[in-house]
Short mmCIF file of C-alpha atoms in Angstrom, two decimals:
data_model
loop_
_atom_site.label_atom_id
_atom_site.label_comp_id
_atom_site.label_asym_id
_atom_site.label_seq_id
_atom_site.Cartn_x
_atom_site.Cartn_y
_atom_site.Cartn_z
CA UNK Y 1 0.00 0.00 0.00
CA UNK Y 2 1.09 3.36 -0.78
CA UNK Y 3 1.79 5.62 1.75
CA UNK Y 4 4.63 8.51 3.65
CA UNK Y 5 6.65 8.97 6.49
CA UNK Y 6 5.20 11.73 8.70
CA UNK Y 7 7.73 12.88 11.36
CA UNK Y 8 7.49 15.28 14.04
CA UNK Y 9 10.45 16.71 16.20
CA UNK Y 10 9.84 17.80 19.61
CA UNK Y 11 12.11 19.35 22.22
CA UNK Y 12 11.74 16.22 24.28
CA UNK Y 13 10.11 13.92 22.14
CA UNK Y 14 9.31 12.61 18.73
CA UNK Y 15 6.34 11.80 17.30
CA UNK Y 16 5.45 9.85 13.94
CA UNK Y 17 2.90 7.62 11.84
CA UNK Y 18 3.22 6.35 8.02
CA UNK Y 19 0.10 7.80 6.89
CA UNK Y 20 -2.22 6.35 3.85
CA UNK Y 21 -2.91 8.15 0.61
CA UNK Y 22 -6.17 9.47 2.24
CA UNK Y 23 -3.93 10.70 5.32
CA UNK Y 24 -4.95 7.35 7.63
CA UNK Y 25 -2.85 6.50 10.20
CA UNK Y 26 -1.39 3.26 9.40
CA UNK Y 27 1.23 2.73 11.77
CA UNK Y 28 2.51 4.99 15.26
CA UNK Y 29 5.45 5.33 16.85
CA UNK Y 30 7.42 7.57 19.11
CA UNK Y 31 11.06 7.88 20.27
CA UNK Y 32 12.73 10.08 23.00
CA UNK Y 33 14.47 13.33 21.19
CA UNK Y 34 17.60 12.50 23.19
CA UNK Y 35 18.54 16.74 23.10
CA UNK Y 36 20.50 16.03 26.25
CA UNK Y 37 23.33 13.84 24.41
CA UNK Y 38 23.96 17.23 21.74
CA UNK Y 39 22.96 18.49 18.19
CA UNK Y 40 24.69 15.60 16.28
CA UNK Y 41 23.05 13.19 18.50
CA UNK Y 42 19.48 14.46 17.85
CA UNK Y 43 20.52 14.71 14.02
CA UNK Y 44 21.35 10.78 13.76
CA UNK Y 45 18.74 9.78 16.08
CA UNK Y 46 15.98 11.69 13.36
CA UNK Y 47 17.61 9.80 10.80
CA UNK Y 48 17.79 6.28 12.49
CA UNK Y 49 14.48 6.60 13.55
CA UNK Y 50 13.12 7.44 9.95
CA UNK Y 51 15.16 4.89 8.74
CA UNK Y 52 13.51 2.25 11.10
CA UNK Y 53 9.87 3.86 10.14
CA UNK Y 54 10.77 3.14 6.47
CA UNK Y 55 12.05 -0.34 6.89
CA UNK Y 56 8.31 -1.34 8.78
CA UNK Y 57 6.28 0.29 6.11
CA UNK Y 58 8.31 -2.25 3.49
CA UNK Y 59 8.02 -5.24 5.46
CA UNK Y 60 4.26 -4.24 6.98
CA UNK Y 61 2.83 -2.57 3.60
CA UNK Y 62 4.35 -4.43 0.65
CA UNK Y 63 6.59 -1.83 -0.54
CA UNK Y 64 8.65 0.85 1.31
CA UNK Y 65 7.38 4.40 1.53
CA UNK Y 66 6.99 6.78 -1.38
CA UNK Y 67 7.80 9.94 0.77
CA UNK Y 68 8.57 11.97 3.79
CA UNK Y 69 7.55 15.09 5.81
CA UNK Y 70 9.72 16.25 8.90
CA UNK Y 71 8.10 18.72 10.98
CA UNK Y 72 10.76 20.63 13.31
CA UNK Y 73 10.96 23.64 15.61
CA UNK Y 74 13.06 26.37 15.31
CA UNK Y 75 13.92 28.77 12.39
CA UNK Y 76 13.61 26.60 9.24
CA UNK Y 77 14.51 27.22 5.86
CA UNK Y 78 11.59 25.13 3.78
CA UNK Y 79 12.75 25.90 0.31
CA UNK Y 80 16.20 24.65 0.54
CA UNK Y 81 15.43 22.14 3.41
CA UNK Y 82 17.16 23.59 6.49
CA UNK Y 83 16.89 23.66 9.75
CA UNK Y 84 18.65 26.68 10.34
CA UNK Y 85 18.50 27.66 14.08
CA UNK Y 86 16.25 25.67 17.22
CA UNK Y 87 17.87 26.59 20.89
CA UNK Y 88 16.21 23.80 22.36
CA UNK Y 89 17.61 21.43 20.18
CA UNK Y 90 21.09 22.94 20.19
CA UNK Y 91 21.39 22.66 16.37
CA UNK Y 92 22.27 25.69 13.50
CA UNK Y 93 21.99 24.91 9.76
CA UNK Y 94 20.99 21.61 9.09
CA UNK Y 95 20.58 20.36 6.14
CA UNK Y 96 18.34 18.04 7.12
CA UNK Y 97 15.60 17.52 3.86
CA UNK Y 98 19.43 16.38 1.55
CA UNK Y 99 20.55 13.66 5.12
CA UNK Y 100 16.82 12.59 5.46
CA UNK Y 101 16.81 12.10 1.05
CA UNK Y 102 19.92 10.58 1.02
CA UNK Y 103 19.21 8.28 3.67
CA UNK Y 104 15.71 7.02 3.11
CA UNK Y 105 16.24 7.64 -1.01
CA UNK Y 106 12.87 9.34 -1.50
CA UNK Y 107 11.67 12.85 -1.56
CA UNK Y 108 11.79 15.03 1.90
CA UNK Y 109 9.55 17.68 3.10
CA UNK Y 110 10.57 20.04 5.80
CA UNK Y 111 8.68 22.12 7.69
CA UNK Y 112 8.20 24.67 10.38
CA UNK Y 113 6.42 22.72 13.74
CA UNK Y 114 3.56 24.92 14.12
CA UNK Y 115 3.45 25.76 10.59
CA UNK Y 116 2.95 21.95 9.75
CA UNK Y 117 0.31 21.97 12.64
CA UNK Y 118 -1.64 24.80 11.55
CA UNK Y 119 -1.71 23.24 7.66
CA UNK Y 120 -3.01 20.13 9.44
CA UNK Y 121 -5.95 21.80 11.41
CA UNK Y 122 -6.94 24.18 8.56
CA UNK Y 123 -7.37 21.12 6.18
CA UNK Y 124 -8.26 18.47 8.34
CA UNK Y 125 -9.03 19.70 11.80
CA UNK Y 126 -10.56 22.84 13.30
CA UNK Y 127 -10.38 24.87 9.84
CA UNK Y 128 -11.61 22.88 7.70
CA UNK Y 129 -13.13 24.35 4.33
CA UNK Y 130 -12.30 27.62 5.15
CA UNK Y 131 -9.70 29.36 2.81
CA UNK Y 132 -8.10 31.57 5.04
CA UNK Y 133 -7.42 30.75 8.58
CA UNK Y 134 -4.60 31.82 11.39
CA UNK Y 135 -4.23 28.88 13.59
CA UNK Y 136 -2.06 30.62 17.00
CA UNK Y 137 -0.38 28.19 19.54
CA UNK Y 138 -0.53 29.50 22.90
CA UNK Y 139 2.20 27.25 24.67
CA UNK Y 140 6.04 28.04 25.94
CA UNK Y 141 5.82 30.94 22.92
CA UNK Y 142 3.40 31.98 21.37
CA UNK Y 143 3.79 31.47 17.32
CA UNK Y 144 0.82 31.04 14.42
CA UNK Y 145 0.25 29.75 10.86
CA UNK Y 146 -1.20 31.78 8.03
CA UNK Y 147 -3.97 29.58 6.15
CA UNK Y 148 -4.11 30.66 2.46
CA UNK Y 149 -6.17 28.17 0.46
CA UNK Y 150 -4.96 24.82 2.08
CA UNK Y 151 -1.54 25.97 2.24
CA UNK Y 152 0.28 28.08 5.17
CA UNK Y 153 2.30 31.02 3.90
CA UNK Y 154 6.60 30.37 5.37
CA UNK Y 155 7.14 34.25 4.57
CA UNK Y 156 10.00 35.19 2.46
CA UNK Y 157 12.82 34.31 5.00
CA UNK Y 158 10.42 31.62 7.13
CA UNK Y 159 9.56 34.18 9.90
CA UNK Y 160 5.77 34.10 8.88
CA UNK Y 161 3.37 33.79 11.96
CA UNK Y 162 5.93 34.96 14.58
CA UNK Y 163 2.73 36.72 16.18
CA UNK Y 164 4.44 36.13 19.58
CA UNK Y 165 6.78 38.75 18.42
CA UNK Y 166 3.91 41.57 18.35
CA UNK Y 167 4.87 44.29 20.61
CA UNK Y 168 2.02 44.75 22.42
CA UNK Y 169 3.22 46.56 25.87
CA UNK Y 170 5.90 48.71 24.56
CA UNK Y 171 8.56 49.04 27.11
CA UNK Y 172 6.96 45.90 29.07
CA UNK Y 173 8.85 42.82 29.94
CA UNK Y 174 12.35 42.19 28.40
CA UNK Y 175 11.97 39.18 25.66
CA UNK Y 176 14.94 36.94 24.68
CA UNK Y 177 13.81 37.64 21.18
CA UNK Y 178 15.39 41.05 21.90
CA UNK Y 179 12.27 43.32 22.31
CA UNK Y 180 10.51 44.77 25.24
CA UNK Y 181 6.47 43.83 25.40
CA UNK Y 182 6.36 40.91 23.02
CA UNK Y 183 3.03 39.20 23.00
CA UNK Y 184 4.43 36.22 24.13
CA UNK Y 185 5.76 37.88 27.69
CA UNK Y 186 2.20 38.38 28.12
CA UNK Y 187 -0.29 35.97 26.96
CA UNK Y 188 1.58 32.18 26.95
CA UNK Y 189 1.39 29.56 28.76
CA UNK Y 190 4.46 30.10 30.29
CA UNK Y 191 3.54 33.77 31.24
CA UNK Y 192 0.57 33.18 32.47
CA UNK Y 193 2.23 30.53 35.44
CA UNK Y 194 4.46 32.78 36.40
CA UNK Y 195 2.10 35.85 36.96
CA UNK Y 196 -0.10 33.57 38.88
CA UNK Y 197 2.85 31.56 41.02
CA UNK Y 198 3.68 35.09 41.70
CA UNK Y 199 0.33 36.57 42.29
CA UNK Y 200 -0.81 33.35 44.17
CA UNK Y 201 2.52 32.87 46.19
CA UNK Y 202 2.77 29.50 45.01
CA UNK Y 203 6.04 28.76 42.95
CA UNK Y 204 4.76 25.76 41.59
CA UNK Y 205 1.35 27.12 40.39
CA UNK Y 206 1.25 27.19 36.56
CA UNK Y 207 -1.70 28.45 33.87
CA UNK Y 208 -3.84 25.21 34.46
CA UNK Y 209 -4.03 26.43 38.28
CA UNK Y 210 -4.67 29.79 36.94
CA UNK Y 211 -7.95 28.89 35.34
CA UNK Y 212 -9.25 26.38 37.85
CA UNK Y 213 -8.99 29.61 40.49
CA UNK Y 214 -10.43 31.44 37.43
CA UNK Y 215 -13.65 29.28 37.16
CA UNK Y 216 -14.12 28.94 41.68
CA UNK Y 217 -13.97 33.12 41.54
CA UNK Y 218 -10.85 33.83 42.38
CA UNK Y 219 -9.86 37.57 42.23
CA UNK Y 220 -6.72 37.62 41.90
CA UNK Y 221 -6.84 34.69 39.20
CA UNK Y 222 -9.46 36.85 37.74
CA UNK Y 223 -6.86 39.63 37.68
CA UNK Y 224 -3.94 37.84 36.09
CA UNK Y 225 -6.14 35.65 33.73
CA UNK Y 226 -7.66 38.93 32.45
CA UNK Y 227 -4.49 40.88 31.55
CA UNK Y 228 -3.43 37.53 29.76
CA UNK Y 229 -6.46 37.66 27.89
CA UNK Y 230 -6.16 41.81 27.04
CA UNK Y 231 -2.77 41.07 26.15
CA UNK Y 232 -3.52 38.01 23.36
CA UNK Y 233 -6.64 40.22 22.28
CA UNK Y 234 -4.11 42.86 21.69
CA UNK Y 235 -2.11 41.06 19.84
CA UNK Y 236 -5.11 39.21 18.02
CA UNK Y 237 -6.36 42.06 16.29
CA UNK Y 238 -3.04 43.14 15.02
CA UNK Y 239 -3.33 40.08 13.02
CA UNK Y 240 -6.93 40.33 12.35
CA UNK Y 241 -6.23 43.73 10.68
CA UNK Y 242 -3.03 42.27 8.57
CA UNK Y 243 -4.37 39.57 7.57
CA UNK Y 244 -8.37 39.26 7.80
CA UNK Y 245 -8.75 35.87 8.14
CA UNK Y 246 -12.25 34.03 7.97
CA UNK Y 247 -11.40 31.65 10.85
CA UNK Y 248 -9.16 32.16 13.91
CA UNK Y 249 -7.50 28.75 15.45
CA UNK Y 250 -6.53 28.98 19.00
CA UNK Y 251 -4.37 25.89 20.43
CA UNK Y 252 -1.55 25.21 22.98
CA UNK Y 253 -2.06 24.49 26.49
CA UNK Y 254 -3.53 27.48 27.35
CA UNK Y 255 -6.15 26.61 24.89
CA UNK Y 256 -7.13 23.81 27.42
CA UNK Y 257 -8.77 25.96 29.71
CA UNK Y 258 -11.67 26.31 27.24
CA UNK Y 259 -14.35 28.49 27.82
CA UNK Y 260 -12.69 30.01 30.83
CA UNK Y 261 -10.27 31.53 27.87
CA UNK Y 262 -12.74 31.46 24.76
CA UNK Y 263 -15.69 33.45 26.11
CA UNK Y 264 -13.70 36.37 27.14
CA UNK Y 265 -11.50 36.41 24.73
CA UNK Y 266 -14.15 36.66 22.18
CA UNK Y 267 -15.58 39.36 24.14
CA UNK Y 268 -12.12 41.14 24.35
CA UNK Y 269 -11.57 41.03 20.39
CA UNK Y 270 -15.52 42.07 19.95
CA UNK Y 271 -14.47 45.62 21.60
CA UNK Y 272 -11.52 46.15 19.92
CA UNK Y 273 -12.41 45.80 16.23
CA UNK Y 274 -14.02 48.87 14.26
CA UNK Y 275 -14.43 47.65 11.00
CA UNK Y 276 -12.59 44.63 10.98
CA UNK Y 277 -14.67 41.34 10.23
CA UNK Y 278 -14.73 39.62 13.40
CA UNK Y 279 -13.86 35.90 12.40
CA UNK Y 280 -15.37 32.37 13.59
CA UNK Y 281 -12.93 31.55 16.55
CA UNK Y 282 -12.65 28.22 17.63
CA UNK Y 283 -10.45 25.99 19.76
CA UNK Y 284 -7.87 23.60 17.99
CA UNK Y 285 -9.20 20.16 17.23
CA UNK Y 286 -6.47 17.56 16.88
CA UNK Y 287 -4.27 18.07 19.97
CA UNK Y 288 -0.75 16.94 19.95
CA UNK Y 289 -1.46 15.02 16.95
CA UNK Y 290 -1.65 18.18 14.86
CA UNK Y 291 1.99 18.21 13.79
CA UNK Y 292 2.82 14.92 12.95
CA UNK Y 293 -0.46 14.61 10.70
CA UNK Y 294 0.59 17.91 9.03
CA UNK Y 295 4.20 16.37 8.33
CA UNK Y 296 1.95 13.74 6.73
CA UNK Y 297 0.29 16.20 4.24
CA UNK Y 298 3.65 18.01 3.26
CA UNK Y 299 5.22 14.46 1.92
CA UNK Y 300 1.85 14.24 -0.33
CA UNK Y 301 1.98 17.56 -1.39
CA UNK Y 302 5.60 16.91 -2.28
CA UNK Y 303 4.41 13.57 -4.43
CA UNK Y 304 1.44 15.34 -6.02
CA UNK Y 305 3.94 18.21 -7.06
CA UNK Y 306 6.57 15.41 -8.20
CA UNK Y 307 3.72 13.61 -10.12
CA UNK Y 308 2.74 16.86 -11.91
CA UNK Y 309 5.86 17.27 -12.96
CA UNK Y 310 6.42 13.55 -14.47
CA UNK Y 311 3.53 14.45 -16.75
CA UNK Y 312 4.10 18.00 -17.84
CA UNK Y 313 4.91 17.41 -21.27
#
């Protein structure tokens, strides 16, 4: 049976499937990142383990896959295959699609994590049919994917979606991006556990505390949850204005909280827009599965392109 190699890198953790020509999930499997042994490490480790993934769709499916899509974090270079920077992964300029190609001797696609994500809940998850969606990932960061009929836009240099990087309290917190008053400072996961472990006196405390004091009345939850929620609304609209999109994607961790984050944030967007459209939001649909199945679509897209190409006269 016909089918790809979807593969998605984590910080601690990988996460793959070979995936079916109408993206079913024929086979999982996951494998520790191993960042703590170095970049070189984590570099042969991606390759044995794709290696391994291709060798059980041979001996499981009758004939060895056709394709792969690699889904990594970081800065990433998708037109020439690189991954070009990722801190928590230690690694800089990777040529990663030409090792993976050379190793596997099929056709690589790489991609941006929550790029590959976002392509994967616009087609096939929370955005489906619409033809232009921003899926946003509120987690550690804060980063998005532009949805432009079924494809997400990389930007010229492979910055697109860096929405955590809105400036949205100028002279606010210091970010290690280099600016004061990033979004992300404000309205992540991350941010939003230490304002509470702060504000609650707890150092342990983190966002999913946050909202469970939210939802028993909690004031000073209230407080903290609401200036998260200003913040990302903030931020939101930016977007909104840039890039008018007909359904907004929220996912991450924070997204867990649900209502206790949906409901006012919809409220909070409602009073900021003028004559902006406001767009459907809606939570994320496929969880932690988002990237991997993305990865999935990328390697078909990469055969479909190949097999246009073998016919164009």
């Amino acid at each position: 049976m016909r089918h790809v190699i979807a593969l998605d890198v984590g910080g601690t953790g990988m996460k793959a499937a070979l995936a079916g020509p109408g993206g079913e999930v024929l086979h999982r499997a996951r494998r520790a990142t191993g960042r703590a042994q170095g970049p070189d490490a984590v570099v042969a480790g991606i390759l044995d383990f794709a290696a391994e993934l291709h060798a059980y769709g041979a001996e499981h499916f009758g004939t060895p896959a056709s394709a792969a899509g690699v889904a990594v974090p970081g800065i990433v270079d998708e037109t020439d295959g690189v991954a070009v920077y990722a801190a928590n992964l230690g690694w800089r300029d990777v040529p990663l699609r030409a090792l993976l190609s050379e190793r596997l001797g099929v056709p690589v696609a790489l991609g941006h994590d929550v790029r590959t994500g976002g392509l994967a809940e616009g087609r096939v998850g929370a955005g489906r049919g619409a033809d232009r969606f921003l899926f946003v990932a509120l987690g550690t960061g804060i980063a998005g994917a532009i949805g432009v009929d079924g494809r997400v836009e990389a930007g010229a240099h492979g910055f697109a979606g860096e929405i955590g990087h809105i400036v949205v309290r100028p002279g606010g917190s210091p970010c290690p991006c280099g600016q004061h008053g990033c979004l992300e400072r404000f309205a992540s996961a991350a941010a939003v556990s230490e304002a509470w472990a702060a504000a609650s006196g707890d150092p342990d405390a983190d966002a999913a505390d946050c909202a469970k004091a939210v939802d028993s009345g909690d004031p000073k939850a209230r407080a903290v949850w609401q200036q998260a929620v200003d913040a990302l609304a903030d931020g939101l609209v930016t977007a909104l204005t840039l890039l008018d999109p007909r359904t907004l994607i929220i996912g991450g961790g924070l997204a867990e909280a649900g209502e206790t984050l949906f409901t006012p944030l919809r409220e909070a967007i409602r009073r900021r827009i003028t004559f902006q459209k406001q767009p459907t939001l809606v939570p994320a649909a496929l969880g932690d599965s988002a990237g991997c199945l993305g990865a999935g679509l990328l390697a078909w897209d990469l055969l479909a392109s190949t097999d246009r190409m073998e016919v164009t006269p």
